[in-house]
Coordinates of C-alpha atoms in Angstrom, one line a residue:
X1 CA 23.7 140.6 -38.5
X2 CA 23.5 142.5 -35.2
X3 CA 24.1 146.2 -35.1
X4 CA 27.3 146.8 -33.0
X5 CA 27.3 149.4 -30.2
X6 CA 30.9 150.3 -29.9
X7 CA 34.2 149.8 -31.9
X8 CA 37.7 148.9 -30.4
X9 CA 40.9 149.9 -32.2
X10 CA 44.4 150.1 -31.1
X11 CA 47.3 151.9 -32.7
X12 CA 50.7 152.8 -31.2
X13 CA 49.8 151.2 -27.7
X14 CA 46.8 153.5 -27.6
X15 CA 43.4 151.9 -27.3
X16 CA 40.3 153.7 -28.7
X17 CA 36.7 152.7 -27.6
X18 CA 33.9 154.4 -29.6
X19 CA 30.3 154.2 -29.0
X20 CA 28.8 153.9 -32.3
X21 CA 25.1 154.1 -32.3
X22 CA 24.6 157.9 -32.8
X23 CA 21.0 157.4 -34.4
X24 CA 20.2 155.8 -30.8
X25 CA 22.1 158.6 -29.1
X26 CA 24.5 155.9 -28.0
X27 CA 22.1 154.4 -25.4
X28 CA 23.0 151.2 -23.3
X29 CA 21.2 148.3 -24.7
X30 CA 21.8 144.8 -23.5
X31 CA 24.3 144.2 -26.3
X32 CA 26.2 147.2 -25.1
X33 CA 26.9 145.5 -21.7
X34 CA 28.2 142.5 -23.6
X35 CA 30.5 144.3 -26.1
X36 CA 31.8 146.5 -23.2
X37 CA 32.8 143.4 -21.0
X38 CA 34.5 141.8 -24.1
X39 CA 36.4 145.0 -25.0
X40 CA 37.6 145.5 -21.4
X41 CA 38.5 141.7 -21.1
X42 CA 40.6 142.0 -24.1
X43 CA 42.4 145.0 -22.8
X44 CA 42.9 143.8 -19.2
X45 CA 44.2 140.2 -20.2
X46 CA 46.3 141.1 -23.1
X47 CA 47.7 144.4 -22.4
X48 CA 47.9 145.6 -26.0
X49 CA 47.7 149.1 -25.1
X50 CA 49.0 151.5 -22.3
X51 CA 46.2 154.1 -22.4
X52 CA 42.4 153.9 -23.3
X53 CA 40.3 156.6 -24.7
X54 CA 36.5 156.3 -24.6
X55 CA 34.8 158.5 -27.0
X56 CA 31.4 158.7 -29.0
X57 CA 29.8 159.5 -32.3
X58 CA 27.2 162.0 -33.1
X59 CA 25.5 164.8 -31.0
X60 CA 25.6 163.1 -27.7
X61 CA 28.0 161.1 -25.8
X62 CA 25.2 158.8 -24.5
X63 CA 21.7 159.1 -23.5
X64 CA 22.2 156.5 -20.8
X65 CA 20.1 153.3 -20.4
X66 CA 18.1 152.3 -23.7
X67 CA 14.5 152.3 -22.9
X68 CA 14.1 148.6 -24.2
X69 CA 16.3 147.5 -21.5
X70 CA 13.5 148.0 -19.0
X71 CA 11.5 145.4 -21.0
X72 CA 14.2 143.1 -21.5
X73 CA 15.3 139.8 -19.6
X74 CA 17.6 142.2 -17.3
X75 CA 14.9 144.4 -16.3
X76 CA 14.4 144.6 -12.3
X77 CA 11.6 142.6 -11.2
X78 CA 9.8 143.6 -8.0
X79 CA 6.6 141.6 -8.4
X80 CA 7.5 139.4 -5.4
X81 CA 10.0 139.0 -2.6
X82 CA 11.6 136.1 -4.5
X83 CA 12.1 138.4 -7.5
X84 CA 13.2 141.3 -5.6
X85 CA 16.0 139.0 -4.0
X86 CA 17.7 138.9 -7.3
X87 CA 17.7 142.8 -7.9
X88 CA 21.0 143.2 -6.1
X89 CA 22.7 140.5 -7.8
X90 CA 21.6 141.9 -11.3
X91 CA 22.8 145.4 -10.2
X92 CA 26.1 144.1 -9.0
X93 CA 26.8 142.2 -12.5
X94 CA 26.0 145.6 -14.3
X95 CA 28.2 147.7 -11.8
X96 CA 31.2 145.2 -12.5
X97 CA 31.5 146.6 -16.1
X98 CA 32.2 150.1 -14.8
X99 CA 34.3 148.6 -12.0
X100 CA 36.3 147.1 -14.7
X101 CA 37.0 150.5 -16.3
X102 CA 38.2 151.9 -13.1
X103 CA 40.3 148.8 -12.4
X104 CA 41.9 148.6 -15.9
X105 CA 45.7 148.4 -15.9
X106 CA 46.0 151.6 -17.8
X107 CA 44.7 154.9 -17.5
X108 CA 41.2 155.8 -19.2
X109 CA 40.4 159.1 -20.8
X110 CA 36.8 160.0 -21.5
X111 CA 36.1 162.3 -24.4
X112 CA 32.4 163.6 -23.7
X113 CA 30.4 165.9 -26.4
X114 CA 26.8 166.8 -25.9
X115 CA 24.8 164.9 -23.5
X116 CA 26.1 162.4 -20.8
X117 CA 23.1 161.2 -19.3
X118 CA 22.3 158.4 -16.6
X119 CA 24.6 155.6 -17.3
X120 CA 26.7 157.9 -19.0
X121 CA 27.7 159.6 -15.8
X122 CA 28.4 156.2 -14.1
X123 CA 30.8 155.4 -16.9
X124 CA 32.8 158.5 -17.0
X125 CA 32.9 158.7 -13.2
X126 CA 34.9 155.5 -13.4
X127 CA 37.4 157.1 -15.7
X128 CA 40.8 158.5 -14.8
X129 CA 40.7 161.7 -16.9
X130 CA 37.6 163.6 -18.5
X131 CA 37.6 166.1 -21.2
X132 CA 34.5 167.6 -22.8
X133 CA 33.1 169.9 -25.4
X134 CA 31.5 173.3 -24.7
X135 CA 28.2 172.1 -25.6
X136 CA 28.5 169.0 -23.1
X137 CA 26.1 168.5 -20.0
X138 CA 25.9 165.9 -17.4
X139 CA 22.7 164.6 -15.8
X140 CA 21.9 162.3 -13.2
X141 CA 18.8 161.4 -15.0
X142 CA 17.6 158.5 -12.9
X143 CA 15.8 160.7 -10.3
X144 CA 13.8 162.2 -13.3
X145 CA 12.4 158.7 -14.1
X146 CA 11.5 157.8 -10.4
X147 CA 14.7 156.0 -9.1
X148 CA 18.2 156.5 -7.4
X149 CA 21.5 156.0 -9.6
X150 CA 22.7 152.8 -9.0
X151 CA 25.5 151.9 -11.1
X152 CA 28.4 154.0 -9.5
X153 CA 27.4 157.7 -9.7
X154 CA 26.6 158.1 -6.1
X155 CA 29.6 156.4 -4.9
X156 CA 32.2 157.9 -7.1
X157 CA 31.1 161.4 -7.9
X158 CA 31.5 162.5 -4.2
X159 CA 35.1 161.4 -4.5
X160 CA 35.7 163.6 -7.7
X161 CA 33.6 166.9 -6.8
X162 CA 32.1 168.5 -3.8
X163 CA 29.4 166.5 -1.8
X164 CA 27.0 169.4 -1.9
X165 CA 27.3 169.8 -5.7
X166 CA 26.5 166.1 -6.0
X167 CA 23.5 166.2 -3.8
X168 CA 22.3 169.1 -5.8
X169 CA 22.4 167.3 -9.1
X170 CA 21.4 164.0 -7.6
X171 CA 18.3 165.5 -6.0
X172 CA 17.2 167.5 -8.7
X173 CA 18.1 165.9 -12.0
X174 CA 19.4 169.2 -13.5
X175 CA 21.9 169.4 -16.3
X176 CA 25.3 170.2 -15.4
X177 CA 26.8 172.3 -18.2
X178 CA 30.1 172.1 -19.5
X179 CA 31.5 175.3 -17.7
X180 CA 30.1 174.1 -14.2
X181 CA 31.7 170.7 -14.6
X182 CA 35.0 172.5 -15.3
X183 CA 34.5 174.7 -12.1
X184 CA 33.8 172.0 -9.9
X185 CA 36.4 169.6 -11.1
X186 CA 34.4 166.9 -12.9
X187 CA 36.3 167.6 -16.1
X188 CA 40.0 168.6 -16.9
X189 CA 39.4 170.9 -19.9
X190 CA 36.6 172.0 -22.1
X191 CA 37.1 172.3 -25.8
X192 CA 35.2 174.3 -28.6
X193 CA 34.7 171.4 -30.9
X194 CA 34.6 167.6 -30.8
X195 CA 37.7 167.5 -33.0
X196 CA 39.9 169.5 -30.8
X197 CA 38.8 167.5 -27.8
X198 CA 39.5 164.0 -29.3
X199 CA 42.9 165.3 -30.4
X200 CA 43.9 166.5 -26.9
X201 CA 42.6 163.1 -25.5
X202 CA 44.6 161.2 -28.1
X203 CA 47.6 163.4 -27.1
X204 CA 47.3 162.8 -23.7
X205 CA 47.1 159.0 -24.2
X206 CA 50.0 158.9 -26.4
X207 CA 52.0 160.8 -23.7
X208 CA 51.0 158.2 -21.3
X209 CA 51.8 155.4 -23.6
X210 CA 55.4 156.7 -23.7
X211 CA 55.7 156.2 -19.9
X212 CA 56.9 152.9 -18.3
X213 CA 53.6 151.1 -18.0
X214 CA 54.4 149.4 -14.7
X215 CA 55.2 152.8 -13.1
X216 CA 51.8 154.0 -14.7
X217 CA 49.9 151.2 -13.0
X218 CA 51.6 151.6 -9.7
X219 CA 50.7 155.4 -9.8
X220 CA 47.0 154.7 -10.6
X221 CA 46.7 152.3 -7.8
X222 CA 48.4 154.5 -5.6
X223 CA 46.0 157.3 -6.3
X224 CA 42.9 155.1 -6.1
X225 CA 44.1 153.6 -2.7
X226 CA 44.8 157.1 -1.4
X227 CA 41.2 158.3 -2.1
X228 CA 39.7 155.9 0.0
X229 CA 42.3 155.6 2.9
X230 CA 44.1 157.9 5.3
X231 CA 47.5 159.3 4.5
X232 CA 49.4 156.9 6.7
X233 CA 47.8 154.0 5.0
X234 CA 48.5 155.3 1.6
X235 CA 52.2 155.8 2.4
X236 CA 52.3 152.4 3.9
X237 CA 50.7 150.9 0.6
X238 CA 53.2 153.0 -1.4
X239 CA 56.0 151.4 0.1
X240 CA 54.5 147.7 -0.9
X241 CA 54.0 149.1 -4.2
X242 CA 57.6 150.1 -4.7
X243 CA 58.8 146.9 -3.2
X244 CA 56.7 144.8 -5.6
X245 CA 57.1 147.2 -8.6
X246 CA 60.4 148.8 -8.7
X247 CA 62.2 148.7 -11.8
X248 CA 65.7 149.9 -12.0
X249 CA 65.9 149.1 -15.6
X250 CA 63.1 151.6 -16.4
X251 CA 64.8 154.4 -14.3
X252 CA 68.1 153.9 -15.9
X253 CA 66.4 153.8 -19.6
X254 CA 64.4 156.9 -18.7
X255 CA 67.5 159.0 -17.7
X256 CA 69.5 157.6 -20.4
X257 CA 66.9 158.5 -23.0
X258 CA 66.5 162.0 -21.7
X259 CA 70.2 162.5 -21.9
X260 CA 70.5 161.3 -25.2
X261 CA 67.3 163.1 -26.4
X262 CA 65.5 160.1 -27.7
X263 CA 62.2 158.4 -26.9
X264 CA 62.6 155.8 -24.0
X265 CA 61.6 152.2 -24.6
X266 CA 59.8 150.2 -21.9
X267 CA 58.4 146.7 -22.0
X268 CA 54.7 146.3 -22.0
X269 CA 52.8 144.6 -19.3
X270 CA 52.7 140.9 -19.5
X271 CA 49.2 139.4 -20.6
X272 CA 47.0 138.0 -17.6
X273 CA 46.3 134.4 -17.5
X274 CA 43.8 132.9 -15.0
X275 CA 43.4 129.3 -13.6
X276 CA 40.0 129.3 -15.2
X277 CA 41.8 129.7 -18.7

């Protein structure tokens, strides 16, 4: 039986995706990519949760790409012009997995302990919120093994932290410690223990899950759009979002629940169905 690289659980509308190969430092093997795609597809299509926490087991969050991936069928082949022509397509396919994290119809919270290396930085950069432990560190490892990071780090990090800081760590391959990650805004908060961090991540996810999913989804889209567009464009898009997603019932329920001192109840997002289904 093939060893699984991650476990997906859902409780009270909060999903938890846990990397579960601590002996291998949760490295990203070819199986990792298949399982990640399957988990994200379930969450996106069926909408069984309203928030997702990505955490990990063992000493390190992830050491990045597994070494055996460089000898597998997905290894980049530069032996000829014909094989090099495939490299962009292979990378696009791998990039899509982290794009799907960024595009989920729910906020994603990363809970990071120990090392977050290489592909791990690509992955957490695609999340909405990042918490880490005091012993955590981030490393754009690719430069240390003779290549440029190619799965999203160099595109997403400059949107999250100052560009000069990105350049420093991307050019040198240094480790960014937790206190530095907090100071530059890469993480929201630093915790003394993994248990305290996970508790905080789950609490945040629970609070998000108590909000109207349509409003949360609209908020996520608005923030993402504003990040990449001018203020005027973002305001125009906000009008379109409200026109398409405004829900008077949710507003009334939220106000009534507050007045009656009870938990508000909102309908879940509908499952997605595609023509290809």
